[in-house]
Amino acid sequence: MSASNDKHSPPSPDLEKSPKGSSISHQENADSVKDRDAEFGGPEARRILERKLLLKVDLRMSIMVLIYILNYIDRNNAALPAFVKNLPGKEFATLLSILYVGYIIMQVPSNMFLNWMGKPSWYLPGCMVVWGAISCLTGITHNFVGALLTRFFLGFVEAAFFPGALFLLSKWYKRDELGLRTAILFCGNIISNAFGALMASGILSGMEGKLGHAAWRWLFYIEGAVTIAVAIIAIFILPDFPTTSTWLSPQERALAIRRMEEDAGPSWTGEYGGWPLL
């Protein structure tokens, strides 16, 4: 008898689907969105604030294109062939490839340390100062061993920039915004090929014998000095993570954090406003 009653009993209201229930759900979602935007003055005020925030972040991030140009120029310095022209073939090839040994080793640990530190505006320019100094030191080397050491440590320090730059972009931009910013950053690679050789040509043709130094040494000195100067400027321009940047208003900071929470979901829980790497 009990089985018969269960068989013919009406379905539970919880299992019924109706257009009315669907419209209620949509209304609840709309109300939820309005509640989330209320902190910023409503959906329209949020859109205006978001455009203003993105413009400010874009302007600060733009210096990374210049840093990438210098990163690539220092790595593929046009003066290197002039220094190694009298070296045996194996030593020449070793000098060219040893940079990438340090470069590969350091990429992942560098980003882990950057995430732990939470201060890209200090970490990336700090690495930049070091690789600029190493570039200058390359100009005073007189033998294969000295050049080998400077090239290895140059790659070791330069490894911090490109993965660190992508990591920093991912902390500020949503997934549908990252493609354009990454493409603009990568333009630094192309620009360095266009203007790096031009700058090197001017120095190599006009600095030979100045103060008793060969022109190729001057190229290392000048490019290293320019890198250090830009690094010092970058300290005051590069943003930190949304939760540690001091140039944002409280409302802009809240919006920057909210944007990433909405884009990444509940997994976006890092101490410095991002995905934990440690």
Short mmCIF file of C-alpha atoms in Angstrom, two decimals:
data_model
loop_
_atom_site.label_atom_id
_atom_site.label_comp_id
_atom_site.label_asym_id
_atom_site.label_seq_id
_atom_site.Cartn_x
_atom_site.Cartn_y
_atom_site.Cartn_z
CA MET A 1 0.00 0.00 0.00
CA SER A 2 2.82 2.38 0.89
CA ALA A 3 4.60 1.59 -2.38
CA SER A 4 1.37 2.33 -4.31
CA ASN A 5 0.95 5.69 -2.62
CA ASP A 6 4.57 6.60 -3.35
CA LYS A 7 4.08 5.64 -6.98
CA HIS A 8 1.08 7.91 -7.52
CA SER A 9 2.16 10.77 -5.25
CA PRO A 10 2.69 14.17 -6.99
CA PRO A 11 6.25 15.25 -7.69
CA SER A 12 7.98 17.40 -5.14
CA PRO A 13 7.71 21.17 -5.77
CA ASP A 14 11.51 21.31 -5.49
CA LEU A 15 11.82 19.15 -8.61
CA GLU A 16 9.33 21.12 -10.69
CA LYS A 17 10.73 23.51 -13.29
CA SER A 18 8.65 26.42 -14.38
CA PRO A 19 9.16 29.65 -16.28
CA LYS A 20 8.17 31.48 -13.13
CA GLY A 21 10.97 29.79 -11.16
CA SER A 22 13.43 30.60 -13.92
CA SER A 23 12.45 34.28 -13.97
CA ILE A 24 12.85 34.43 -10.20
CA SER A 25 16.35 32.98 -10.54
CA HIS A 26 17.27 35.55 -13.20
CA GLN A 27 15.90 38.31 -11.02
CA GLU A 28 17.97 37.09 -8.08
CA ASN A 29 21.10 37.08 -10.25
CA ALA A 30 20.37 40.62 -11.43
CA ASP A 31 19.84 41.75 -7.85
CA SER A 32 23.11 40.07 -6.86
CA VAL A 33 25.00 41.97 -9.58
CA LYS A 34 23.44 45.23 -8.45
CA ASP A 35 24.42 44.47 -4.86
CA ARG A 36 28.02 43.83 -5.92
CA ASP A 37 28.13 47.10 -7.89
CA ALA A 38 26.43 49.13 -5.17
CA GLU A 39 29.78 49.64 -3.47
CA PHE A 40 30.94 51.52 -6.56
CA GLY A 41 27.75 53.55 -7.07
CA GLY A 42 25.92 51.16 -9.39
CA PRO A 43 26.72 49.43 -12.68
CA GLU A 44 27.22 52.60 -14.72
CA ALA A 45 29.44 54.26 -12.11
CA ARG A 46 31.44 51.04 -11.90
CA ARG A 47 32.05 50.99 -15.66
CA ILE A 48 33.33 54.58 -15.55
CA LEU A 49 35.57 53.81 -12.57
CA GLU A 50 36.83 50.64 -14.27
CA ARG A 51 37.82 52.52 -17.43
CA LYS A 52 39.67 55.07 -15.31
CA LEU A 53 41.42 52.30 -13.38
CA LEU A 54 42.50 50.46 -16.55
CA LEU A 55 43.89 53.68 -18.04
CA LYS A 56 45.99 54.32 -14.94
CA VAL A 57 47.27 50.75 -14.88
CA ASP A 58 48.01 50.77 -18.63
CA LEU A 59 50.08 53.94 -18.31
CA ARG A 60 52.14 52.47 -15.49
CA MET A 61 52.58 49.11 -17.21
CA SER A 62 53.78 50.74 -20.44
CA ILE A 63 57.29 51.18 -19.03
CA MET A 64 57.69 47.41 -19.21
CA VAL A 65 57.92 47.68 -23.00
CA LEU A 66 61.01 49.87 -22.58
CA ILE A 67 62.42 47.49 -19.97
CA TYR A 68 61.90 44.55 -22.34
CA ILE A 69 63.76 46.42 -25.10
CA LEU A 70 66.73 46.91 -22.79
CA ASN A 71 66.46 43.34 -21.54
CA TYR A 72 66.76 41.99 -25.06
CA ILE A 73 69.49 44.45 -26.13
CA ASP A 74 71.67 43.59 -23.12
CA ARG A 75 71.16 39.88 -23.72
CA ASN A 76 72.10 40.05 -27.40
CA ASN A 77 74.65 42.82 -27.21
CA ALA A 78 76.04 43.70 -30.64
CA ALA A 79 79.50 44.22 -29.12
CA LEU A 80 79.88 40.56 -28.19
CA PRO A 81 81.14 39.44 -31.63
CA ALA A 82 83.85 42.13 -31.50
CA PHE A 83 85.05 40.75 -28.17
CA VAL A 84 85.06 37.10 -29.14
CA LYS A 85 86.19 37.39 -32.77
CA ASN A 86 89.60 35.89 -31.92
CA LEU A 87 88.21 33.04 -29.79
CA PRO A 88 88.03 29.46 -31.06
CA GLY A 89 84.66 28.36 -32.39
CA LYS A 90 83.75 26.27 -29.34
CA GLU A 91 84.44 29.10 -26.91
CA PHE A 92 82.38 31.50 -29.03
CA ALA A 93 79.43 29.11 -29.05
CA THR A 94 79.79 28.55 -25.32
CA LEU A 95 79.62 32.28 -24.63
CA LEU A 96 76.46 32.59 -26.68
CA SER A 97 74.69 29.65 -25.05
CA ILE A 98 75.84 29.94 -21.41
CA LEU A 99 73.46 32.87 -20.84
CA TYR A 100 70.45 30.60 -21.36
CA VAL A 101 71.61 28.13 -18.72
CA GLY A 102 71.14 30.70 -15.97
CA TYR A 103 68.07 32.07 -17.74
CA ILE A 104 66.27 28.72 -17.68
CA ILE A 105 67.30 27.84 -14.12
CA MET A 106 66.02 31.07 -12.59
CA GLN A 107 62.64 31.68 -14.24
CA VAL A 108 60.39 29.65 -11.94
CA PRO A 109 62.20 30.41 -8.63
CA SER A 110 62.16 34.10 -9.56
CA ASN A 111 58.38 34.19 -9.91
CA MET A 112 57.95 32.27 -6.67
CA PHE A 113 60.09 34.83 -4.88
CA LEU A 114 58.21 37.70 -6.57
CA ASN A 115 54.89 36.30 -5.38
CA TRP A 116 56.25 35.92 -1.84
CA MET A 117 57.77 39.41 -1.82
CA GLY A 118 54.69 41.15 -3.22
CA LYS A 119 56.66 44.19 -4.44
CA PRO A 120 57.25 44.04 -8.22
CA SER A 121 58.07 47.77 -8.25
CA TRP A 122 61.21 46.96 -6.24
CA TYR A 123 62.01 43.45 -7.36
CA LEU A 124 61.96 43.88 -11.16
CA PRO A 125 63.88 47.20 -11.22
CA GLY A 126 66.30 45.74 -8.65
CA CYS A 127 67.07 42.85 -10.98
CA MET A 128 67.36 45.37 -13.79
CA VAL A 129 70.02 47.36 -11.89
CA VAL A 130 72.00 44.16 -11.34
CA TRP A 131 71.91 43.06 -14.98
CA GLY A 132 72.84 46.60 -16.07
CA ALA A 133 75.85 46.48 -13.75
CA ILE A 134 76.83 43.05 -15.12
CA SER A 135 76.57 44.43 -18.64
CA CYS A 136 78.97 47.22 -17.66
CA LEU A 137 81.34 44.68 -16.14
CA THR A 138 81.38 42.73 -19.39
CA GLY A 139 83.10 45.76 -20.89
CA ILE A 140 86.13 45.34 -18.60
CA THR A 141 86.69 41.62 -19.19
CA HIS A 142 89.89 40.60 -20.92
CA ASN A 143 89.61 36.83 -21.24
CA PHE A 144 87.23 33.98 -21.94
CA VAL A 145 86.63 33.05 -18.28
CA GLY A 146 85.64 36.59 -17.33
CA ALA A 147 83.22 36.85 -20.25
CA LEU A 148 81.81 33.40 -19.46
CA LEU A 149 81.01 34.39 -15.86
CA THR A 150 79.41 37.69 -16.79
CA ARG A 151 77.26 36.03 -19.46
CA PHE A 152 76.10 33.30 -17.09
CA PHE A 153 75.10 35.70 -14.32
CA LEU A 154 73.53 38.08 -16.84
CA GLY A 155 71.12 35.32 -17.88
CA PHE A 156 70.59 34.37 -14.24
CA VAL A 157 69.36 37.89 -13.39
CA GLU A 158 67.62 38.73 -16.66
CA ALA A 159 65.41 35.66 -16.20
CA ALA A 160 63.40 37.60 -13.61
CA PHE A 161 61.91 40.07 -16.06
CA PHE A 162 59.79 38.39 -18.74
CA PRO A 163 58.02 35.76 -16.58
CA GLY A 164 57.75 38.37 -13.82
CA ALA A 165 56.17 40.85 -16.24
CA LEU A 166 53.59 38.28 -17.37
CA PHE A 167 52.91 37.40 -13.74
CA LEU A 168 52.37 41.07 -12.88
CA LEU A 169 49.99 41.54 -15.83
CA SER A 170 47.95 38.55 -14.66
CA LYS A 171 47.40 40.24 -11.29
CA TRP A 172 45.74 43.31 -12.83
CA TYR A 173 43.99 42.21 -16.03
CA LYS A 174 41.17 39.78 -16.65
CA ARG A 175 41.59 36.93 -19.08
CA ASP A 176 39.89 38.77 -21.95
CA GLU A 177 42.22 41.77 -21.39
CA LEU A 178 45.52 39.90 -21.12
CA GLY A 179 45.97 39.04 -24.81
CA LEU A 180 46.29 42.65 -25.97
CA ARG A 181 48.62 43.64 -23.12
CA THR A 182 50.86 40.63 -23.66
CA ALA A 183 51.08 41.42 -27.37
CA ILE A 184 52.05 45.03 -26.64
CA LEU A 185 54.70 43.85 -24.18
CA PHE A 186 56.13 41.46 -26.76
CA CYS A 187 56.50 44.39 -29.17
CA GLY A 188 59.54 45.29 -27.07
CA ASN A 189 61.29 42.27 -28.57
CA ILE A 190 60.64 43.47 -32.14
CA ILE A 191 61.54 47.08 -31.35
CA SER A 192 64.84 46.00 -29.80
CA ASN A 193 65.78 44.25 -33.04
CA ALA A 194 64.98 47.41 -34.99
CA PHE A 195 66.75 49.98 -32.83
CA GLY A 196 69.32 47.93 -30.91
CA ALA A 197 71.51 47.41 -33.95
CA LEU A 198 71.06 51.05 -34.97
CA MET A 199 72.22 52.31 -31.58
CA ALA A 200 75.12 49.85 -31.56
CA SER A 201 76.19 50.99 -35.01
CA GLY A 202 76.39 54.60 -33.87
CA ILE A 203 78.44 53.76 -30.78
CA LEU A 204 80.79 51.32 -32.52
CA SER A 205 81.51 53.79 -35.30
CA GLY A 206 81.96 56.88 -33.12
CA MET A 207 83.51 55.77 -29.83
CA GLU A 208 86.59 53.88 -30.96
CA GLY A 209 89.61 54.90 -28.88
CA LYS A 210 87.72 57.37 -26.66
CA LEU A 211 89.48 57.61 -23.28
CA GLY A 212 91.67 54.75 -24.41
CA HIS A 213 88.85 52.20 -24.67
CA ALA A 214 87.72 50.17 -27.66
CA ALA A 215 84.30 50.99 -29.10
CA TRP A 216 82.87 47.58 -28.16
CA ARG A 217 83.70 48.26 -24.51
CA TRP A 218 81.90 51.60 -24.72
CA LEU A 219 78.82 49.80 -26.02
CA PHE A 220 78.69 47.63 -22.90
CA TYR A 221 79.26 50.64 -20.66
CA ILE A 222 76.60 52.82 -22.29
CA GLU A 223 73.92 50.15 -22.60
CA GLY A 224 74.49 49.04 -19.00
CA ALA A 225 74.31 52.63 -17.75
CA VAL A 226 71.06 53.29 -19.65
CA THR A 227 69.57 50.12 -18.17
CA ILE A 228 70.42 51.22 -14.62
CA ALA A 229 68.97 54.71 -15.22
CA VAL A 230 65.67 53.30 -16.53
CA ALA A 231 65.53 50.85 -13.60
CA ILE A 232 65.70 53.72 -11.10
CA ILE A 233 62.84 55.49 -12.89
CA ALA A 234 60.82 52.26 -13.02
CA ILE A 235 60.84 51.97 -9.23
CA PHE A 236 58.50 54.97 -9.09
CA ILE A 237 56.28 53.92 -12.02
CA LEU A 238 55.75 50.15 -11.93
CA PRO A 239 52.68 49.06 -9.94
CA ASP A 240 52.74 46.47 -7.20
CA PHE A 241 49.88 44.01 -6.77
CA PRO A 242 46.35 45.41 -6.25
CA THR A 243 46.45 44.86 -2.49
CA THR A 244 49.90 46.42 -2.03
CA SER A 245 49.81 49.38 -4.43
CA THR A 246 49.72 52.76 -2.68
CA TRP A 247 48.77 54.96 -5.66
CA LEU A 248 45.18 53.66 -5.81
CA SER A 249 42.24 55.23 -4.04
CA PRO A 250 40.41 52.86 -1.64
CA GLN A 251 37.57 52.51 -4.13
CA GLU A 252 39.93 51.77 -7.03
CA ARG A 253 41.77 49.17 -4.95
CA ALA A 254 38.49 47.50 -4.02
CA LEU A 255 37.46 47.43 -7.68
CA ALA A 256 40.83 46.03 -8.82
CA ILE A 257 40.51 43.19 -6.30
CA ARG A 258 36.83 42.61 -7.15
CA ARG A 259 37.60 42.37 -10.86
CA MET A 260 40.11 39.59 -10.32
CA GLU A 261 37.84 37.75 -7.89
CA GLU A 262 35.01 37.79 -10.44
CA ASP A 263 37.31 36.72 -13.28
CA ALA A 264 39.19 33.95 -11.49
CA GLY A 265 36.56 32.78 -9.02
CA PRO A 266 37.15 31.51 -5.49
CA SER A 267 40.62 30.12 -6.35
CA TRP A 268 42.02 33.67 -6.43
CA THR A 269 43.15 33.66 -2.81
CA GLY A 270 46.85 34.61 -2.67
CA GLU A 271 48.05 36.77 0.21
CA TYR A 272 49.09 39.52 -2.22
CA GLY A 273 45.99 39.30 -4.37
CA GLY A 274 46.71 36.40 -6.68
CA TRP A 275 47.14 32.70 -7.17
CA PRO A 276 49.50 31.23 -4.56
CA LEU A 277 52.69 29.78 -6.02
CA LEU A 278 54.29 28.55 -2.81
#
